[in-house]
Coordinates of C-alpha atoms and ligand atoms in Angstrom, one line a residue:
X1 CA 117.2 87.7 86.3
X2 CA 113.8 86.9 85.5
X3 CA 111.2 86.5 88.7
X4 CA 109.3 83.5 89.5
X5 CA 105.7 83.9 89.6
X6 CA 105.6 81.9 93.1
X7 CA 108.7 84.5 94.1
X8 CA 106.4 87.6 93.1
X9 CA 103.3 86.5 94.2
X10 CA 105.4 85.8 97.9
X11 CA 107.1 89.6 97.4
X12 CA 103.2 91.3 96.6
X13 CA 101.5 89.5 99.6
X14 CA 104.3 91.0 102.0
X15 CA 104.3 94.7 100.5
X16 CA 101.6 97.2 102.7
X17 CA 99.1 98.3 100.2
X18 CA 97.1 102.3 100.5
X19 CA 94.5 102.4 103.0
X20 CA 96.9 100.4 105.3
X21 CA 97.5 102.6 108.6
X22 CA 100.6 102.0 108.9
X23 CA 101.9 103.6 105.7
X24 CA 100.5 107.0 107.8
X25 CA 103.0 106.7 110.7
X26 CA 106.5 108.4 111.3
X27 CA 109.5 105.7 111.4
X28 CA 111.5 106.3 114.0
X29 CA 115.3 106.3 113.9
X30 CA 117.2 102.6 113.3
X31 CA 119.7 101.3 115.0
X32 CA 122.0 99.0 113.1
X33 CA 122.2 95.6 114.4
X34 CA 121.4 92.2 113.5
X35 CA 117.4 92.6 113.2
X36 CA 118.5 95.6 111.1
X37 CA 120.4 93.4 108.8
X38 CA 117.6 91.0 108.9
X39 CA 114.9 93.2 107.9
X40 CA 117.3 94.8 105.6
X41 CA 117.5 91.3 103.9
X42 CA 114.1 90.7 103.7
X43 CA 113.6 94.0 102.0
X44 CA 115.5 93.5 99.3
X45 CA 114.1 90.5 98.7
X46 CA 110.7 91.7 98.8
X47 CA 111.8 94.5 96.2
X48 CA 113.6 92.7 94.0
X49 CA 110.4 90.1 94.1
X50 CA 107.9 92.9 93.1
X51 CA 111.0 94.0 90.9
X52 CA 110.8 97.5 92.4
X53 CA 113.4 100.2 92.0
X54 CA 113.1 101.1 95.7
X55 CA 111.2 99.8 99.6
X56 CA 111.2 101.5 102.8
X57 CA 110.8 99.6 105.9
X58 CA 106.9 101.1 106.3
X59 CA 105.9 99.5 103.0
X60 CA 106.3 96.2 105.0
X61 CA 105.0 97.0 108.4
X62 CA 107.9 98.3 110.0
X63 CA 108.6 102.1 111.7
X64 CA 112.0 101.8 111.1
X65 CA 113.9 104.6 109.0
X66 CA 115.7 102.2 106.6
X67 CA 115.6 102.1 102.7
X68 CA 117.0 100.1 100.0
X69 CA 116.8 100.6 96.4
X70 CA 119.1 100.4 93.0
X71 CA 120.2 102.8 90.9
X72 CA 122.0 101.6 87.5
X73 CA 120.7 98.2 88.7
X74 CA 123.4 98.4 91.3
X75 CA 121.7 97.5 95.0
X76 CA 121.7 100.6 97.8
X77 CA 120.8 100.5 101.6
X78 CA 120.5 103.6 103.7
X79 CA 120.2 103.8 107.1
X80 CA 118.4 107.2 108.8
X81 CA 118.3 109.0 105.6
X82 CA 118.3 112.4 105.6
X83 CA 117.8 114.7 102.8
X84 CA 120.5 118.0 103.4
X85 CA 120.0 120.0 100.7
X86 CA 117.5 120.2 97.5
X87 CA 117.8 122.3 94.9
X88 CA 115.3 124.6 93.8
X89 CA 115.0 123.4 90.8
X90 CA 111.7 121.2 90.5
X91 CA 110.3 118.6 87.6
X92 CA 107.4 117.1 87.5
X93 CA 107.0 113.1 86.1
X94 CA 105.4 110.0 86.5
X95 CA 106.3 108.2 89.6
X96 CA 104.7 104.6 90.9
X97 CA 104.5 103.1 94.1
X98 CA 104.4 99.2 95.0
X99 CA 102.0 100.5 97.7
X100 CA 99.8 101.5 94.9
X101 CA 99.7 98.5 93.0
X102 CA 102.9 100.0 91.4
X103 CA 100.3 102.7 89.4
X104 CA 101.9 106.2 88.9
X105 CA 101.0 109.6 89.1
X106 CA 102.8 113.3 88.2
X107 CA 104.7 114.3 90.8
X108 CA 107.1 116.9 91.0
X109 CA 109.8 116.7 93.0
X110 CA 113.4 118.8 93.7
X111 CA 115.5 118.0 90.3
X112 CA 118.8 117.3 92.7
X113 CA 119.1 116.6 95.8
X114 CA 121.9 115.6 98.3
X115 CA 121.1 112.5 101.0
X116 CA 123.1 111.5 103.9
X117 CA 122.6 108.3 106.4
X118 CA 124.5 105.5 107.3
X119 CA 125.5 101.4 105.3
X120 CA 125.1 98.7 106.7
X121 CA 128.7 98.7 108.2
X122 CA 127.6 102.0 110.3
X123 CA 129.4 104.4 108.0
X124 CA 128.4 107.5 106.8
X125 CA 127.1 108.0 103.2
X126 CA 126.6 110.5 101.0
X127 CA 124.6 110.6 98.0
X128 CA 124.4 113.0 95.2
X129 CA 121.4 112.6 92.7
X130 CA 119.4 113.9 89.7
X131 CA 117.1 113.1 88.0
X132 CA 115.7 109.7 88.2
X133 CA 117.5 108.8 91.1
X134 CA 117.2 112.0 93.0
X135 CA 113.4 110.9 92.9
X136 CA 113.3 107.5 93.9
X137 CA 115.4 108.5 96.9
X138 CA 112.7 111.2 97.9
X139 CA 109.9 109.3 97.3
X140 CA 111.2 106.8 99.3
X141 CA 112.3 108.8 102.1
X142 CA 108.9 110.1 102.1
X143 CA 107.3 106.9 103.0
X144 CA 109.6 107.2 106.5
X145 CA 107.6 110.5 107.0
X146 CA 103.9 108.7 106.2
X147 CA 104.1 110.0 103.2
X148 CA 102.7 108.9 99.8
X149 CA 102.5 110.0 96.0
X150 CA 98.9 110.7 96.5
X151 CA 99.6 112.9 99.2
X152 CA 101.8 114.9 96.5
X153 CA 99.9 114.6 93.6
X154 CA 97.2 117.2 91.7
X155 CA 93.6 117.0 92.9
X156 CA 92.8 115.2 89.6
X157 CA 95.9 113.4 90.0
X158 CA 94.4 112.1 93.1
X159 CA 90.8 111.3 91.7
X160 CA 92.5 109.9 89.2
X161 CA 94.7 107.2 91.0
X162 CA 91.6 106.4 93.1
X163 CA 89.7 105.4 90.2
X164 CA 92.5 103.3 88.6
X165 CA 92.7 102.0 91.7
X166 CA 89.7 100.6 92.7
X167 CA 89.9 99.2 89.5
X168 CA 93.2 96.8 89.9
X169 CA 93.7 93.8 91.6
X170 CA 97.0 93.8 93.3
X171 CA 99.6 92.6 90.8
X172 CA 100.7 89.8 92.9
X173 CA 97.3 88.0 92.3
Ligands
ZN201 ZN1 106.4 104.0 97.4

C-alpha cells in the first residue's frame, strides 16, 4: 500500500537521525508488557511510514532491546534478540539505514546467522537467515548495541557517507 506523504513526513520526524546520542547507548533488556506492545505498535508504524525493511527501539529514543522488521513483506517482532551463532562465511553489500537518511554503505556482514528472542506472546523464537535477511537482522540488532553502519564501514566508506550526508535533507522534508 502506497504511503501518504502526511503519514511519511509523521514516520521521518519520529525516526532518531546520526549525531543523535542516543543511537550510542546500550538498550537494556525488555520486558513484555503493555508499554512493550505499545511501543511495539508505534514502531511498526513508524517503519512502515518511512517504508523501512526494519526499526529498533533506539532509532526512536528508546533503550529497550526490541525490533521489528519484514522479511518477504511479512511483519516480524523480536523481543531480546540475541544472535547464537554466525557463520563464518562473510559478504560484503550495500546496506542503508533510516538513521542515515536511509543512505547506504558496503558492509559486510556473517552470510548466515541464527537469532533467538522472544514474540509478543512471550514465546521463544528462532530465526534462521541468509542472505538479505540474515543482514537486516544484524544490522538491526546492532543498533541495540549503539551500533551503526558507519561504525562498520571502510574508512572511505565512512568519508564517504559523511559527505553524502551533509548533503541531504532528511527524506521526510
Ligand atoms: Zn539502522
Amino acid at each position: 500500500m502506497p504511503v501518504e506523504d502526511s503519514e511519511r513526513a509523521a514516520a521521518w520526524a519520529q525516526i532518531r537521525q546520526f549525531g543523535d546520542p542516543v543511537l550510542k547507548e546500550k538498550s537494556h533488556q525488555a520486558q513484555v508488557d503493555e508499554d512493550l506492545r505499545a511501543l511495539v505498535d508505534r514502531m511498526i508504524r513508524i517503519m512502515d511510514g518511512a517504508e523501512g525493511v526494519g526499526l529498533a527501539a533506539p532509532q526512536i529514543g528508546v533503550l529497550r532491546r526490541v525490533i521489528v522488521f519484514r522479511l518477504d513483506k511479512e511483519l516480524n517482532v523480536l523481543v531480546n534478540p540475541e544472535i547464537t551463532w554466525r557463520s563464518e562465511e562473510t559478504v560484503r553489500d550495500d546496506e542503508g539505514c533510516l538513521s542515515l537518511a536511509s543512505l547506504a554503505t558496503q558492509v559486510e556482514r556473517a552470510e548466515k546467522v541464527r537469532v533467538e528472542g522472544e514474540d509478543l506472546d512471550g514465546k521463544h523464537r528462532v530465526y534462521e537467515l541468509k542472505g538479505l535477511k540474515a543482514r537486516i537482522l544484524q544490522h538491526e540488532i546492532d543498533h541495540l548495541e549503539g551500533m551503526m553502519i558507519i561504525d562498520r564501514a571502510s574508512r572511505e566508506g565512512r568519508k564517504d557517507l559523511l559527505a553524502r550526508l551533509s548533503r541531504t535533507k532528511q527524506p521526510g522534508e
